[in-house]
Tab-separated table of C-alpha atoms and ligand atoms in Angstrom:
chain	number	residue	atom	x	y	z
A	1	UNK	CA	103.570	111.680	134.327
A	2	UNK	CA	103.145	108.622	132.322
A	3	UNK	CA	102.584	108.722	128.074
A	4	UNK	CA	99.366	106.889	127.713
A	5	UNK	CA	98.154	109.550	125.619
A	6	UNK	CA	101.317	110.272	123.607
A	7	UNK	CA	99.385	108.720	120.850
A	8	UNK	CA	97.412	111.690	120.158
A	9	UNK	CA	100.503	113.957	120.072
A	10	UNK	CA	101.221	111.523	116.776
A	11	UNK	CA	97.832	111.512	115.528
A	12	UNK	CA	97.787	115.514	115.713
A	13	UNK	CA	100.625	116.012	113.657
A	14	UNK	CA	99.349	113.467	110.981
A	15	UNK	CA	96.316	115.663	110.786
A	16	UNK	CA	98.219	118.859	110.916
A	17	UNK	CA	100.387	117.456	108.284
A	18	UNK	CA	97.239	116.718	106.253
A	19	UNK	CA	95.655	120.165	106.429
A	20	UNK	CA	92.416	118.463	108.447
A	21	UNK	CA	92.947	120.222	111.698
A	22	UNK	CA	89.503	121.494	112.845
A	23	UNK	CA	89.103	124.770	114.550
A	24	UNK	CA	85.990	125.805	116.460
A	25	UNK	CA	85.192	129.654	115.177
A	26	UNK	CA	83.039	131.075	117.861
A	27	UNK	CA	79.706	133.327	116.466
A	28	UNK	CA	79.136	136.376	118.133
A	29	UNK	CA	75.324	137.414	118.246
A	30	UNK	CA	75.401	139.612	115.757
A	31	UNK	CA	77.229	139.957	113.377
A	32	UNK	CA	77.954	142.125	109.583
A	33	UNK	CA	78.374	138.578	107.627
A	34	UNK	CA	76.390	137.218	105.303
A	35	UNK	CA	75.788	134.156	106.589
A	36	UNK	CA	76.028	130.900	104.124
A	37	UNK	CA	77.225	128.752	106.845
A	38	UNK	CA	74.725	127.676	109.005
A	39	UNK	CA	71.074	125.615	108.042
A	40	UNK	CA	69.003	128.432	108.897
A	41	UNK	CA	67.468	127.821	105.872
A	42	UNK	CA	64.028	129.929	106.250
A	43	UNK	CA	65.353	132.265	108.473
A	44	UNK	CA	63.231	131.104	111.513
A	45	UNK	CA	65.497	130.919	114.102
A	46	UNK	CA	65.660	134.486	115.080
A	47	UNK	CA	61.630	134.996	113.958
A	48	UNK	CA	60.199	136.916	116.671
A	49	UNK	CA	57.363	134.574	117.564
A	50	UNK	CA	59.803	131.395	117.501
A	51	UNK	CA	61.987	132.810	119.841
A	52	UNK	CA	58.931	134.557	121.801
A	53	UNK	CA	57.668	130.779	122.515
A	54	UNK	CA	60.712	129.324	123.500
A	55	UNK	CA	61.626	132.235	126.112
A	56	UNK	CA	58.153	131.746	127.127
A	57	UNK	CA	58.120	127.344	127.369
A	58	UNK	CA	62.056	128.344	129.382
A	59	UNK	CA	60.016	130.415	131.901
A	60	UNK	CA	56.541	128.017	132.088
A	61	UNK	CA	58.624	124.766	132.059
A	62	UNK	CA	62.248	125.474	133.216
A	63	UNK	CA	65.384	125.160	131.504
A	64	UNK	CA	65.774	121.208	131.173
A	65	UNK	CA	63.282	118.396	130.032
A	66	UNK	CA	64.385	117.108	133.707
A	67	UNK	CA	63.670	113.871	132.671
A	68	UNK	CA	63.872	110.737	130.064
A	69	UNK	CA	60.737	111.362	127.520
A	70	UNK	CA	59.274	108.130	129.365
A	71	UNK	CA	59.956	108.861	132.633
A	72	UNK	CA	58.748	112.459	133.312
A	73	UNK	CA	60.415	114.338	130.736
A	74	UNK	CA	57.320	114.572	128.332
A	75	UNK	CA	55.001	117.972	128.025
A	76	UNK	CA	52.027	118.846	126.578
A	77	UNK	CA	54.031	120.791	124.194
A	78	UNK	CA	56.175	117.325	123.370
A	79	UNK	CA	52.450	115.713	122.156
A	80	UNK	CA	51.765	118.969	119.583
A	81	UNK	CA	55.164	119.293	118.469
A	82	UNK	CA	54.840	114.958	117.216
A	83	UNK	CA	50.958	115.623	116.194
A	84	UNK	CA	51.377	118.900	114.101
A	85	UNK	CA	54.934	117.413	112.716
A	86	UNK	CA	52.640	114.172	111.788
A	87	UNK	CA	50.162	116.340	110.520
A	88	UNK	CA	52.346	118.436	108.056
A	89	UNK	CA	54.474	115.825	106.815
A	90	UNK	CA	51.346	113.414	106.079
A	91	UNK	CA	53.085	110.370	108.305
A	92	UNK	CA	50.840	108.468	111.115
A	93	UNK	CA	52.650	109.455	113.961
A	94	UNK	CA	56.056	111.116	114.899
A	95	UNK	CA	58.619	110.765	117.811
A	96	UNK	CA	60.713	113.658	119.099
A	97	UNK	CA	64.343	112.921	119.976
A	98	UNK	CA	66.664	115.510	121.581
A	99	UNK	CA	68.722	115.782	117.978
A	100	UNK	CA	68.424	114.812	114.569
A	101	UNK	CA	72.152	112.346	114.856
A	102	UNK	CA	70.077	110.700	118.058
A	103	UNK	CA	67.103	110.072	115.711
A	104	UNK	CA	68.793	108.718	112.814
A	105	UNK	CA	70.409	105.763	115.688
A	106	UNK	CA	67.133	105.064	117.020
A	107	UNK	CA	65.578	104.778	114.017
A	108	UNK	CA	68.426	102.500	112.520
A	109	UNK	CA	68.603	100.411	115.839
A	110	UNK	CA	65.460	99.849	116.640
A	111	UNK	CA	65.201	98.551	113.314
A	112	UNK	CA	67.470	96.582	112.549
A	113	UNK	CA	68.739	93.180	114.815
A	114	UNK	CA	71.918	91.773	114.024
A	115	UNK	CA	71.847	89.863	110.165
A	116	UNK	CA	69.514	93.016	109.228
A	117	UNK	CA	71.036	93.401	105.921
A	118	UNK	CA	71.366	97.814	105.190
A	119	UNK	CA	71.583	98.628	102.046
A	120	UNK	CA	73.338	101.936	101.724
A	121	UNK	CA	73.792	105.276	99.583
A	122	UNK	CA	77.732	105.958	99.533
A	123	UNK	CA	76.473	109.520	100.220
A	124	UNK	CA	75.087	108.924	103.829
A	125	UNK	CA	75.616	111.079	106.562
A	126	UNK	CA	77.641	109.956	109.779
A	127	UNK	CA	74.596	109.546	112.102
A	128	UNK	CA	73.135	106.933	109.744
A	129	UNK	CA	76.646	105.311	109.337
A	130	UNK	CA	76.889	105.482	113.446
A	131	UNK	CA	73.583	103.672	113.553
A	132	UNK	CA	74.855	101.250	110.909
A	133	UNK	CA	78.049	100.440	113.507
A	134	UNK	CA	75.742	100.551	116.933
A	135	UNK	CA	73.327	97.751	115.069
A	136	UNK	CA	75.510	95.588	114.310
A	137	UNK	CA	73.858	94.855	111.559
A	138	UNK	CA	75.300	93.981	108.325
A	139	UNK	CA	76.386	96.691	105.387
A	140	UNK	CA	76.533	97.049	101.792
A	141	UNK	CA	77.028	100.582	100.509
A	142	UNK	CA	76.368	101.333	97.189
A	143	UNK	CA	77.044	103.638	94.483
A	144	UNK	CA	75.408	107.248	95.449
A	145	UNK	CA	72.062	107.467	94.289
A	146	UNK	CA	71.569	105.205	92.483
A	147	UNK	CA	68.457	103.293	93.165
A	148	UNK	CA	69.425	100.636	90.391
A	149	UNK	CA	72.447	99.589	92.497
A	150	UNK	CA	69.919	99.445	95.291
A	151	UNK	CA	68.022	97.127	93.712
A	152	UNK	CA	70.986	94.760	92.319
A	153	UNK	CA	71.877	95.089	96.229
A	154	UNK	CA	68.433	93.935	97.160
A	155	UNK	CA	68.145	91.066	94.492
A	156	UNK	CA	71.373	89.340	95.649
A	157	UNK	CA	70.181	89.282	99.565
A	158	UNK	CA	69.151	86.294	101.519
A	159	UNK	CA	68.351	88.356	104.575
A	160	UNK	CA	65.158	88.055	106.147
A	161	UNK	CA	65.029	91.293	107.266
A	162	UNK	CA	66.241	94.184	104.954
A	163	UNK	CA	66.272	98.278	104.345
A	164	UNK	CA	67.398	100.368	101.655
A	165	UNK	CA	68.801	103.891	103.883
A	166	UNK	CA	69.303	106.904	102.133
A	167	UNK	CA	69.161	110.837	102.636
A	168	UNK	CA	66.835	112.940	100.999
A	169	UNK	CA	68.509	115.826	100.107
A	170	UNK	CA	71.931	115.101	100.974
A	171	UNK	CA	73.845	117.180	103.146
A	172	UNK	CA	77.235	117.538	101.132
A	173	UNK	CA	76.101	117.453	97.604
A	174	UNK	CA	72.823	119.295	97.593
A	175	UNK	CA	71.437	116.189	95.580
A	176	UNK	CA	68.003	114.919	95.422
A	177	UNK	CA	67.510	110.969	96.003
A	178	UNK	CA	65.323	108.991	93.733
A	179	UNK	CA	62.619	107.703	96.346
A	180	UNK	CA	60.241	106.344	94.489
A	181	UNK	CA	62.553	104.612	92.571
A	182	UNK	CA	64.162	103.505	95.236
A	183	UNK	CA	60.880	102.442	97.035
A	184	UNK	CA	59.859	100.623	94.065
A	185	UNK	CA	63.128	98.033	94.179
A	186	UNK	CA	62.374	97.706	97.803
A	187	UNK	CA	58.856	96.560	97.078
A	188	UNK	CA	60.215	93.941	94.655
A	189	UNK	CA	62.163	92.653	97.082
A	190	UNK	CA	60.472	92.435	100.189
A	191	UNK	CA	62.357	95.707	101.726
A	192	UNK	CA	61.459	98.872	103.683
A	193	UNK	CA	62.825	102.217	102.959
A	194	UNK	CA	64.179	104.576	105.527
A	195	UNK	CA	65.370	107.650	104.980
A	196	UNK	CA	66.760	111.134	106.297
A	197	UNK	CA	65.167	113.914	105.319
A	198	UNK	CA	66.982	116.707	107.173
A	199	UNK	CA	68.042	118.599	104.672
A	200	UNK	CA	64.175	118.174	103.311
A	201	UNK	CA	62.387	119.140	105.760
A	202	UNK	CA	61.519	122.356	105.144
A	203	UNK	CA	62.908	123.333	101.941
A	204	UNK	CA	61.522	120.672	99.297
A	205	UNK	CA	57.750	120.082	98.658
A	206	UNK	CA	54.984	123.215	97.767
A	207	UNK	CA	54.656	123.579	101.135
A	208	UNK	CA	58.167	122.783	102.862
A	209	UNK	CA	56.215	119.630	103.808
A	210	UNK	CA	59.998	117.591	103.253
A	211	UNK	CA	61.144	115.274	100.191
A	212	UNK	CA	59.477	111.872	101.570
A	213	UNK	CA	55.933	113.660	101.582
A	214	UNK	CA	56.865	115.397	98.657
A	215	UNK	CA	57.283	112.441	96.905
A	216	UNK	CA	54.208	111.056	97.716
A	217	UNK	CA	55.754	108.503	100.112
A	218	UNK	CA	54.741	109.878	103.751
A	219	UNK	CA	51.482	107.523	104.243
A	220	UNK	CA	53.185	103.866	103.305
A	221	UNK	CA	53.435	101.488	105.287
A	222	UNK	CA	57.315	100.321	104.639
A	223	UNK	CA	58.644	103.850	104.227
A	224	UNK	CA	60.190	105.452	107.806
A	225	UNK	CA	62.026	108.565	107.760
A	226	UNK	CA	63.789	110.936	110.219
A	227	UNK	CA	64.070	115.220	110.217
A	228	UNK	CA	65.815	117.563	112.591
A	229	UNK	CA	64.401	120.866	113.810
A	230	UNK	CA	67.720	122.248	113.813
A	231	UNK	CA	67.902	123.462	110.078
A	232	UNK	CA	64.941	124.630	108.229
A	233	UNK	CA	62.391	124.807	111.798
A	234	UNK	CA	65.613	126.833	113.355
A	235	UNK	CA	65.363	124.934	116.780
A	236	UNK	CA	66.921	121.892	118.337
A	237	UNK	CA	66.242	118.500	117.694
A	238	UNK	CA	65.315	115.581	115.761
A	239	UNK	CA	61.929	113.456	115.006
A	240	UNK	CA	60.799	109.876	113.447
A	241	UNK	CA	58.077	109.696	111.269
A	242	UNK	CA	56.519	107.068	109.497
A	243	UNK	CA	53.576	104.068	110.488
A	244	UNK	CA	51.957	104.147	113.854
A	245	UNK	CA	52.858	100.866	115.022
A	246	UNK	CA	56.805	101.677	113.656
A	247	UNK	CA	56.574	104.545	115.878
A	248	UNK	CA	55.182	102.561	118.802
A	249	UNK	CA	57.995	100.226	118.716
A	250	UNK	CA	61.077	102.767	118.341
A	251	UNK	CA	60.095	104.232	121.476
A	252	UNK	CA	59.944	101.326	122.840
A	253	UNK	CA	62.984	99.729	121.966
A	254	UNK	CA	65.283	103.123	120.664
A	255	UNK	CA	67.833	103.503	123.383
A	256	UNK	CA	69.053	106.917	122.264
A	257	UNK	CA	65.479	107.920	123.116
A	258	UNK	CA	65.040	105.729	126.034
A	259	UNK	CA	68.277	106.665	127.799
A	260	UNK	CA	68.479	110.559	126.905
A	261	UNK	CA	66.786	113.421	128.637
A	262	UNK	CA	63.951	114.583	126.445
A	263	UNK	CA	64.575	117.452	124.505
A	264	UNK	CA	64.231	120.888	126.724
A	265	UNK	CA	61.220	122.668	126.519
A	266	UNK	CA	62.227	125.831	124.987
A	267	UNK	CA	63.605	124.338	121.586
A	268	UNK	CA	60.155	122.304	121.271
A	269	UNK	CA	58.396	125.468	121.635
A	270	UNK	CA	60.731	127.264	119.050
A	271	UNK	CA	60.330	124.042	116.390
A	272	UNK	CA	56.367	124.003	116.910
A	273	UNK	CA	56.207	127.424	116.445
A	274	UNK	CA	58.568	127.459	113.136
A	275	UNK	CA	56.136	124.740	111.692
A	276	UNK	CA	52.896	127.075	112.594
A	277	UNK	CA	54.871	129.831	110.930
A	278	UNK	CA	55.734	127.547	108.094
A	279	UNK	CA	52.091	126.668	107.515
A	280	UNK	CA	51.886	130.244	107.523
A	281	UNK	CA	53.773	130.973	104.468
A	282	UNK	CA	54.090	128.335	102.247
A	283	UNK	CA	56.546	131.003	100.047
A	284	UNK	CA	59.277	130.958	102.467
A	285	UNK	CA	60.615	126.973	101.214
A	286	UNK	CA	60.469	128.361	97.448
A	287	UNK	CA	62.129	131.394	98.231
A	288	UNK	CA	64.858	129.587	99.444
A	289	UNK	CA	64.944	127.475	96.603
A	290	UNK	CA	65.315	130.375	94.468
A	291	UNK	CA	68.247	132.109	96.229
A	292	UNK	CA	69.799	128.172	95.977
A	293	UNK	CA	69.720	128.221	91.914
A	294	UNK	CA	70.652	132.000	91.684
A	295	UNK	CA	73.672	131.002	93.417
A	296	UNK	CA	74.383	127.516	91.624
A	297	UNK	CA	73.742	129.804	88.178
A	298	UNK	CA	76.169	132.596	89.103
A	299	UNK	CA	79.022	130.584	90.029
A	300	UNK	CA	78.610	127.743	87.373
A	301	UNK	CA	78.552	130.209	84.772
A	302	UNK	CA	81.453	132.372	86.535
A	303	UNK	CA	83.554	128.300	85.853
A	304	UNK	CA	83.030	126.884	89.035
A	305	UNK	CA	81.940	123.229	89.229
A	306	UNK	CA	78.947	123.115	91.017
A	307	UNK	CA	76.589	120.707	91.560
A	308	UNK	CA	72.794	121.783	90.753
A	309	UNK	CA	70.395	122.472	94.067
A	310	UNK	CA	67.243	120.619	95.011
A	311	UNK	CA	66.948	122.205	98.373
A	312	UNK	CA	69.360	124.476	100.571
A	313	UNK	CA	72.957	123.240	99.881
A	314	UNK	CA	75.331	124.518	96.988
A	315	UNK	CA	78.462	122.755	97.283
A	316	UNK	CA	81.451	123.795	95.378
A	317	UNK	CA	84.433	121.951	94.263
A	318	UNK	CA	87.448	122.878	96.286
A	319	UNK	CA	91.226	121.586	94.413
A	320	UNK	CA	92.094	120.285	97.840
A	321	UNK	CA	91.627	119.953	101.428
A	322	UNK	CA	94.230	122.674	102.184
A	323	UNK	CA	92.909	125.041	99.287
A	324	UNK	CA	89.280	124.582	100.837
A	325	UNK	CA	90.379	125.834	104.287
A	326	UNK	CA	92.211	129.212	102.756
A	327	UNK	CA	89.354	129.533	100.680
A	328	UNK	CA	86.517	129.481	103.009
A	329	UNK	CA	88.887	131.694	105.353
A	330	UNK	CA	89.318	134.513	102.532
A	331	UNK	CA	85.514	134.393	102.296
A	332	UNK	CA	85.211	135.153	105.721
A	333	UNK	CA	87.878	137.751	105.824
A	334	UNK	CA	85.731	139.443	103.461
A	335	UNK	CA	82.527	139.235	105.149
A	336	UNK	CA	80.864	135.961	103.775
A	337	UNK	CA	80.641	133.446	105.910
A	338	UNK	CA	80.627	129.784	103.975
A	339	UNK	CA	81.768	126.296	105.622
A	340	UNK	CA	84.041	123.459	103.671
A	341	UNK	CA	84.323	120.348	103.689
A	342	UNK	CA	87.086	117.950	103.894
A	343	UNK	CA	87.880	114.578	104.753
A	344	UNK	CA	86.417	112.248	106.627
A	345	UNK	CA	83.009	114.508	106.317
A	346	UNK	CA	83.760	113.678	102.024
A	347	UNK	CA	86.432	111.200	99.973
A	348	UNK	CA	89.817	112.466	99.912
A	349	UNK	CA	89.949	114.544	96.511
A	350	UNK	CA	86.176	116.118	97.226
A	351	UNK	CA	87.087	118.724	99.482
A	352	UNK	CA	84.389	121.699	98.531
A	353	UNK	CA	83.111	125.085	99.725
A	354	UNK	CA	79.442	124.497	101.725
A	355	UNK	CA	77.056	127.117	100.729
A	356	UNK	CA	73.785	126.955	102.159
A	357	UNK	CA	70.909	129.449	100.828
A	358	UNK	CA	67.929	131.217	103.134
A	359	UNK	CA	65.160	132.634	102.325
A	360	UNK	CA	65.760	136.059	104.161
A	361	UNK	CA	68.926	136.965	101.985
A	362	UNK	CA	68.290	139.279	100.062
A	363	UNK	CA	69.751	139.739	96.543
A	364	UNK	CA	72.422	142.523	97.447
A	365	UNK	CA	73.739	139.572	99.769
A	366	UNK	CA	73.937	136.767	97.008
A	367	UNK	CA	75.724	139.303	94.618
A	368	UNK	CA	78.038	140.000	97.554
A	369	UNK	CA	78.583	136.363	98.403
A	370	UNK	CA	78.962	135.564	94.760
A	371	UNK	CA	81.417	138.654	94.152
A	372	UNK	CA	83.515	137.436	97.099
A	373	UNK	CA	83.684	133.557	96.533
A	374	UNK	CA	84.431	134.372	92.899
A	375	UNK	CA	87.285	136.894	94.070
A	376	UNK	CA	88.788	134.400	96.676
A	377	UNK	CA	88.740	131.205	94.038
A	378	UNK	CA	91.802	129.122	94.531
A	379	UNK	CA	94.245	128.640	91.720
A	380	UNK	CA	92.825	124.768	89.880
A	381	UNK	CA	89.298	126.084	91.958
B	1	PMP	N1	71.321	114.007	109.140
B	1	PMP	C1	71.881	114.850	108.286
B	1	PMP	C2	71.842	114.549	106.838
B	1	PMP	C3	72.523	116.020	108.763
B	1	PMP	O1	73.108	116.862	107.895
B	1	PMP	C4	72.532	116.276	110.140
B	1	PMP	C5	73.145	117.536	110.723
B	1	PMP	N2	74.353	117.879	110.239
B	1	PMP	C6	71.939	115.348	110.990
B	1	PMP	C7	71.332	114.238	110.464
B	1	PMP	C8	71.963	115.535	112.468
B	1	PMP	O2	70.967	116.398	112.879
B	1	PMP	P1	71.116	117.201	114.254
B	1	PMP	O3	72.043	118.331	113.977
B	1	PMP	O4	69.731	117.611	114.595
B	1	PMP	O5	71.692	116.248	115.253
């Protein structure tokens, strides 16, 4: 046996040393805990009629896309899910990818050429960063959200092709992005805007129509943004929106659409089926909303630093790494399910508990979540 891998034995125990082990928990099918873990954030996943049509698209279509979406792996219901997406969000077409990380690297690839110059929130989540890397392109991060660092970013540029990338609502903090500020530097400077709005999708807007429409910004012509249907729509899978002929040339040139199976038919079903429920009732977005602040209020007022939600996510400070872990593991012991992060997902020192509100909880489970978070608090937490 030779010790080419010995290596990772070294590696392992750094981690271990460092508390940043990962475990995989598995989740049974049903289960007693009040569930603040996952991005179920309207509670469609499990809605009768979602699941209804992707049982039924499994048994019409089969299991499997079978295919690349350009090759043979397209259906009919592929072409509504893109249209009614388009549609609700406002944008001039839509794409489908098989995940929201795959759609964030198309759109960031098939963008950008090597000497694209990205200009990028410090906040940004690891499929943008990935997309950064594949590019090649070239990267300045800047402070997080901040679109006045954007815009001293911009103004200092020689690049003849540039984008400002940001999230929406970003997936650690909970915080909203300035878009239209942001969109205005890139305007002054000859820039396009693209941006994830997973965590928007949804959640923000009167309708749940996402952050980038909500702000007005789905229509222009140098704004493109991405969205998964694995959070708020409850399915699989990830989309980019934005002009026609941007569109056109991502799936043309994306290779993490060209040279991926399209997504299966069942999850397009379930996320075309979420968004006719979501037309449906417009309340479900601003009920989660509301179940968001209730929890930000009880726990900032019970000491806890807490940053304030604009969609879904609560985070909570966490003293460190190690206290995180124990913390979201007391939770659990106790029947409330919450996630944490730790580093690399956040900076060393900004380790935090990852609540994430739905609209179907109802307000025995936030006092129970908020009773057991409170009674589990680390010492410094
Ligand atoms: N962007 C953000 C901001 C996310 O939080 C996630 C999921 N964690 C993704 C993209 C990836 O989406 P998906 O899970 O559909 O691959």
């Amino acid at each position: 046996m030779t010790g080419v891998f010995d290596w990772i034995d070294v590696s392992a125990r750094r981690r271990d040393r460092a508390g940043l082990t990962r475990r995989m928990l598995v989740r049974p099918a049903r289960s007693a805990l009040v569930d603040l873990a996952g991005n179920d954030y309207l509670g469609l996943a499990r809605h009768p009629e979602v699941t209804g049509a992707a049982a039924e698209a499994a048994l019409v279509w089969g299991s499997g896309a079978t295919a690349a979406r350009l090759v043979s792996g397209t259906t009919v219901l592929h072409r509504e899910l893109e249209e009614e997406l388009a549609d609700f969000c406002g944008a001039e077409a839509a794409l489908v990818f098989s995940s929201g990380y795959l759609a964030n690297l198309g759109m960031i690839t098939a963008l950008s050429r090597p000497g694209t110059l990205l200009v990028v929130d410090a906040g940004n989540h690891a499929s943008l960063i990935d997309g950064y890397k594949l590019a090649g392109a070239q990267v300045q991060t800047v402070a997080h959200n901040s679109p006045q660092a954007v815009e001293k970013a911009l103004a200092d540029t020689r690049s003849a092709r540039v984008h400002a990338v940001t999230e929406s609502v970003f997936s650690v903090d909970g915080d909203l992005a300035d878009l239209p500020a942001t969109l205005e530097a890139c305007r002054r400077h000859n820039a396009a805007l693209l941006v994830d709005d997973a965590h928007g999708i949804g959640v923000v807007g009167e309708r749940g129509e996402g952050a980038v429409a909500a702000a007005g910004l789905a229509g222009a012509p140098d704004v493109v943004w991405t969205l998964t249907l694995s959070k708020a729509l409850g399915s699989q899978g990830g989309a980019v929106l934005g002009p026609r002929r941007v569109i056109d040339h991502v799936m043309n040139t994306a290779r993490s659409f060209l040279f991926d199976t399209g997504l299966a038919p069942a999850p397009v079903a379930g996320a075309l089926t979420a968004l006719r429920v979501l037309r449906d009732r417009p309340d479900l977005p601003a009920r989660t909303r509301r179940v968001a602040a209730g929890l930000h209020t009880r726990l900032r007022e019970a000491g806890l630093t807490v940053s304030p939600p604009e969609g879904a996510v609560v985070s909570v400070l966490a003293p460190s790494a190690e206290a995180a872990v124990a913390w979201a593991d007391a939770c659990r012991s106790q029947g409330v399910a919450v996630s944490c992060f730790r580093p690399p997902s956040v900076p060393d020192r900004f380790s935090r508990l990852r609540l994430t509100a739905r609209a179907d909880l109802t307000d025995a489970d936030v006092e129970r979540a908020v009773e057991v978070i409170l009674a589990a608090r680390p010492a410094g937490g």
